[in-house]
PDB file of C-alpha atoms in Angstrom:
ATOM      1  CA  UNK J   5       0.000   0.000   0.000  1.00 81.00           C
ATOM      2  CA  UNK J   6       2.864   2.473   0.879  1.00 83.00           C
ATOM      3  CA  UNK J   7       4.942   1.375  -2.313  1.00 85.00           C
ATOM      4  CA  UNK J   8       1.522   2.385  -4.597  1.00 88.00           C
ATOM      5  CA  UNK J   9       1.080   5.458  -2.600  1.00 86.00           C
ATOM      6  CA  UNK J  10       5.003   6.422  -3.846  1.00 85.00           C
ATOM      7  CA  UNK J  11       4.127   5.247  -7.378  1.00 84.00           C
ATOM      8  CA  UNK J  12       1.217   7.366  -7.389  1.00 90.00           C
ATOM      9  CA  UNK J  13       3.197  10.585  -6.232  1.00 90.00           C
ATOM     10  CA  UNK J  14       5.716   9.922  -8.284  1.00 87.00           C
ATOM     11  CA  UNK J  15       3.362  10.258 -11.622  1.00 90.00           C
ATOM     12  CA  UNK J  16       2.281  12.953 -10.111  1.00 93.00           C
ATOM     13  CA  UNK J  17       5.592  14.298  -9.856  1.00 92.00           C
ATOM     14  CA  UNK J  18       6.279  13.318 -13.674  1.00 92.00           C
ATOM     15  CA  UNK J  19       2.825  14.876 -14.924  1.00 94.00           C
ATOM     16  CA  UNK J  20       4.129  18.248 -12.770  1.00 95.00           C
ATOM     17  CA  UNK J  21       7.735  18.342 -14.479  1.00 95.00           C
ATOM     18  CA  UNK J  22       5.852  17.396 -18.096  1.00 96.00           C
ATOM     19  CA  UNK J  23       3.137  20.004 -17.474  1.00 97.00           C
ATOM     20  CA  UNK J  24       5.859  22.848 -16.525  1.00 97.00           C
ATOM     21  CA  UNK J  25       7.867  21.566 -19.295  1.00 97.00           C
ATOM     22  CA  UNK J  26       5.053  22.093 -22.077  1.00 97.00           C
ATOM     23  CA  UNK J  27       4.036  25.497 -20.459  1.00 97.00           C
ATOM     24  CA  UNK J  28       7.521  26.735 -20.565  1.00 97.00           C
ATOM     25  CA  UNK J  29       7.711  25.498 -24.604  1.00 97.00           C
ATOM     26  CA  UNK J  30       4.831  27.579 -25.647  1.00 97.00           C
ATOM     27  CA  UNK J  31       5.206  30.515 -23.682  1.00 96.00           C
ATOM     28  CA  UNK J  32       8.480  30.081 -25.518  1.00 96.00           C
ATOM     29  CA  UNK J  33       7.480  29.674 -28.946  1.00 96.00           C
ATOM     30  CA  UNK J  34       4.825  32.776 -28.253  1.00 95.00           C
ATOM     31  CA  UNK J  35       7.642  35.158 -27.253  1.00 94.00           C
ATOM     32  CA  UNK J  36       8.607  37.351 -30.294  1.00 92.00           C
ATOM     33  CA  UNK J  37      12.419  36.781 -31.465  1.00 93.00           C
ATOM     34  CA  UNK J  38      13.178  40.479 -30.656  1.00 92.00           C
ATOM     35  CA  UNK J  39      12.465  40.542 -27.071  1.00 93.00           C
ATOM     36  CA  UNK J  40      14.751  37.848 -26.450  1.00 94.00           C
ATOM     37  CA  UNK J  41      17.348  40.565 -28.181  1.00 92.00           C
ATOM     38  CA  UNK J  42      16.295  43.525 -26.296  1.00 91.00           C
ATOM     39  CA  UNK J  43      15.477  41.565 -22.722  1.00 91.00           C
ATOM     40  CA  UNK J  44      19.490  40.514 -23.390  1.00 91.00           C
ATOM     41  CA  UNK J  45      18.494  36.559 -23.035  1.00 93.00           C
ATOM     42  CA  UNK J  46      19.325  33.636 -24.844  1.00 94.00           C
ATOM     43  CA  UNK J  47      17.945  33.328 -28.869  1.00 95.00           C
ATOM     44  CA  UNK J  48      14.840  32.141 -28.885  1.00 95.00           C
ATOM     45  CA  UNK J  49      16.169  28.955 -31.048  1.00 96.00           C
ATOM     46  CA  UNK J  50      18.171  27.889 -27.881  1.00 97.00           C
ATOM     47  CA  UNK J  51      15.321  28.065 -25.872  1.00 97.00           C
ATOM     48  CA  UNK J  52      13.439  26.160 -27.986  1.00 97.00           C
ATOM     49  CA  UNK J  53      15.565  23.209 -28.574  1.00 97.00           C
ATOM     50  CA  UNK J  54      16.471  23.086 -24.685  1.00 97.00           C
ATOM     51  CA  UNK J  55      12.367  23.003 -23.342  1.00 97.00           C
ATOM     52  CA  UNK J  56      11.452  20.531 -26.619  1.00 97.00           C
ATOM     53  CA  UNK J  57      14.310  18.504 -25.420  1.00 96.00           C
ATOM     54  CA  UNK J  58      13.040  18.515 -22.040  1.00 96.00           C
ATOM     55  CA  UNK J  59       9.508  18.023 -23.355  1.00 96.00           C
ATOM     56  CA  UNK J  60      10.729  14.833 -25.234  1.00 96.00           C
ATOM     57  CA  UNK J  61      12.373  13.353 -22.802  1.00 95.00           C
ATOM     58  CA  UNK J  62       9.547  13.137 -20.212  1.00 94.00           C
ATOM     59  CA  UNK J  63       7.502  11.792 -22.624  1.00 94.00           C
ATOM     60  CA  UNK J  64       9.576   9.512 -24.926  1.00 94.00           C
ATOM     61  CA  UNK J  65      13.228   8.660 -22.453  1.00 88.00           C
ATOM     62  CA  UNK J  66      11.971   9.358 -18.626  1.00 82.00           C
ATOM     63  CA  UNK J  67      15.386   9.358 -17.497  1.00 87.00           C
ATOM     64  CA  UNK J  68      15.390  11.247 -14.559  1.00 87.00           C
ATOM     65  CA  UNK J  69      18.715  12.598 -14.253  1.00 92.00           C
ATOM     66  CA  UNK J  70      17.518  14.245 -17.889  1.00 93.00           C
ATOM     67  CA  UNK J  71      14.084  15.069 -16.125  1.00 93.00           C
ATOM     68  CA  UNK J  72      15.885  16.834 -13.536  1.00 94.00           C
ATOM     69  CA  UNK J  73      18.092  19.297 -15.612  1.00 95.00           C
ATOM     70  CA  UNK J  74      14.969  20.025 -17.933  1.00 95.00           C
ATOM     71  CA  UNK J  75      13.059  20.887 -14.666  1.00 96.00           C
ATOM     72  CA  UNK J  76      15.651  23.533 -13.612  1.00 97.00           C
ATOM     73  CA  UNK J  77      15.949  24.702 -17.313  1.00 97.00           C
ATOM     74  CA  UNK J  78      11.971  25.397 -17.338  1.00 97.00           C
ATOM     75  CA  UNK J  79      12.223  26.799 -13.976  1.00 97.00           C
ATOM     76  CA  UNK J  80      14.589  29.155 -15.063  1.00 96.00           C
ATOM     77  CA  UNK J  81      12.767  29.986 -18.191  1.00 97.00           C
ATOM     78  CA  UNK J  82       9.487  30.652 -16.339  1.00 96.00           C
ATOM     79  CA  UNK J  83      11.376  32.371 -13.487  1.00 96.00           C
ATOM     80  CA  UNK J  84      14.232  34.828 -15.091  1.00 95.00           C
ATOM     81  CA  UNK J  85      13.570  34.768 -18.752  1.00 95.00           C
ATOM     82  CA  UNK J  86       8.918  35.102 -19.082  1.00 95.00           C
ATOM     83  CA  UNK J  87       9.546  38.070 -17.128  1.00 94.00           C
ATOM     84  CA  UNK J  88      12.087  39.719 -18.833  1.00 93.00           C
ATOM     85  CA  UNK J  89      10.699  39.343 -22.527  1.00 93.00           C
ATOM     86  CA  UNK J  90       7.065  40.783 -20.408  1.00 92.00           C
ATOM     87  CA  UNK J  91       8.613  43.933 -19.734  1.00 90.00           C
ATOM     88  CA  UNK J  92      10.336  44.334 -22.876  1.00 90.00           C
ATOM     89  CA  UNK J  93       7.439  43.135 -25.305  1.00 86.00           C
ATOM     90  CA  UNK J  94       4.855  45.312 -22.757  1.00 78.00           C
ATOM     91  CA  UNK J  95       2.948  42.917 -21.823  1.00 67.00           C
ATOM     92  CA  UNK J  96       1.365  42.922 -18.367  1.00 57.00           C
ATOM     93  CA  UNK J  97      -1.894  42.366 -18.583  1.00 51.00           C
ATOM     94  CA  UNK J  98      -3.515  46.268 -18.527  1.00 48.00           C
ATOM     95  CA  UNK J  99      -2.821  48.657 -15.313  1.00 48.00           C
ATOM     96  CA  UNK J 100      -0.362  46.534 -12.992  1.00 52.00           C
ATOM     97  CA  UNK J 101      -1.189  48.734  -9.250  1.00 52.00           C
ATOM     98  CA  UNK J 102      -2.204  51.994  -8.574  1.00 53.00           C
ATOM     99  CA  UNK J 103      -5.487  53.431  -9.233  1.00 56.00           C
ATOM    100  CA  UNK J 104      -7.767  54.953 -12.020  1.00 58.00           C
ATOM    101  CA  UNK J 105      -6.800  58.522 -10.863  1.00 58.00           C
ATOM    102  CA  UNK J 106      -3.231  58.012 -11.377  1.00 61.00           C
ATOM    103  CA  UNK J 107      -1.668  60.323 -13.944  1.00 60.00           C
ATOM    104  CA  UNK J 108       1.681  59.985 -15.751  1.00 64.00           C
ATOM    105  CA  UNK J 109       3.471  61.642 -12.724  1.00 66.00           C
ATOM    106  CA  UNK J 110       1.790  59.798 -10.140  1.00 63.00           C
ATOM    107  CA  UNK J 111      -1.380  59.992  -8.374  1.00 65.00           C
ATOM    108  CA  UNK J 112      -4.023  63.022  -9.102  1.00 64.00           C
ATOM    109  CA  UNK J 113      -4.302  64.382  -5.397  1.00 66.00           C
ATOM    110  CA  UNK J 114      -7.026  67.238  -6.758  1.00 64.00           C
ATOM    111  CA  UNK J 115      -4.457  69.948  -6.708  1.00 60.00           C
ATOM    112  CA  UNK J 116      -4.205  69.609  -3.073  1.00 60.00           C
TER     113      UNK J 116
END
């Protein structure tokens, strides 16, 4: 029973890498090939071929050492590089903070 409850997390745990793994491709493929140029990251083709390797090899070779390096590769793309080519490209979903009275300069105060 304990040995199926370990099986179980561990798909789990492979399903989590995979998942990460496929997120990180197509945010990836998404990103324009300039903001990879302007945010000063790697080309966009490395990034590619390193999160479709990783991709591949949880679904085709589940060797985990493999798994492993792919994980921290995604987890760097998602962590230092989706940000970076977000600020560049402008994308942040609408307002990010303040309020609807904010001007360029800051918040209107009324002339207070």
């Amino acid at each position: 029973m304990l040995l199926e409850a370990f099986g179980s997390f561990l798909q789990l745990l492979y399903l989590a890498m995979l998942v990460l793994a496929v997120v990180a491709l197509v945010f990836a493929v998404t990103a324009r090939e300039d903001a990879y140029r302007a945010a000063d990251k790697q080309k966009k083709s490395f990034w590619l071929i390193i999160l479709g390797i990783t991709v591949f090899v949880n679904l085709v070779i589940p060797i985990l050492f493999l798994q492993i390096a792919g994980v921290i590769a995604s987890i760097v793309f998602m962590v230092d590089v989706k940000p970076a080519l977000k600020a560049v490209s402008g994308g942040g979903g609408g307002r990010r903070g303040g309020s609807s009275s904010d001007g360029p300069y800051g918040p209107y105060n009324g002339g207070l």
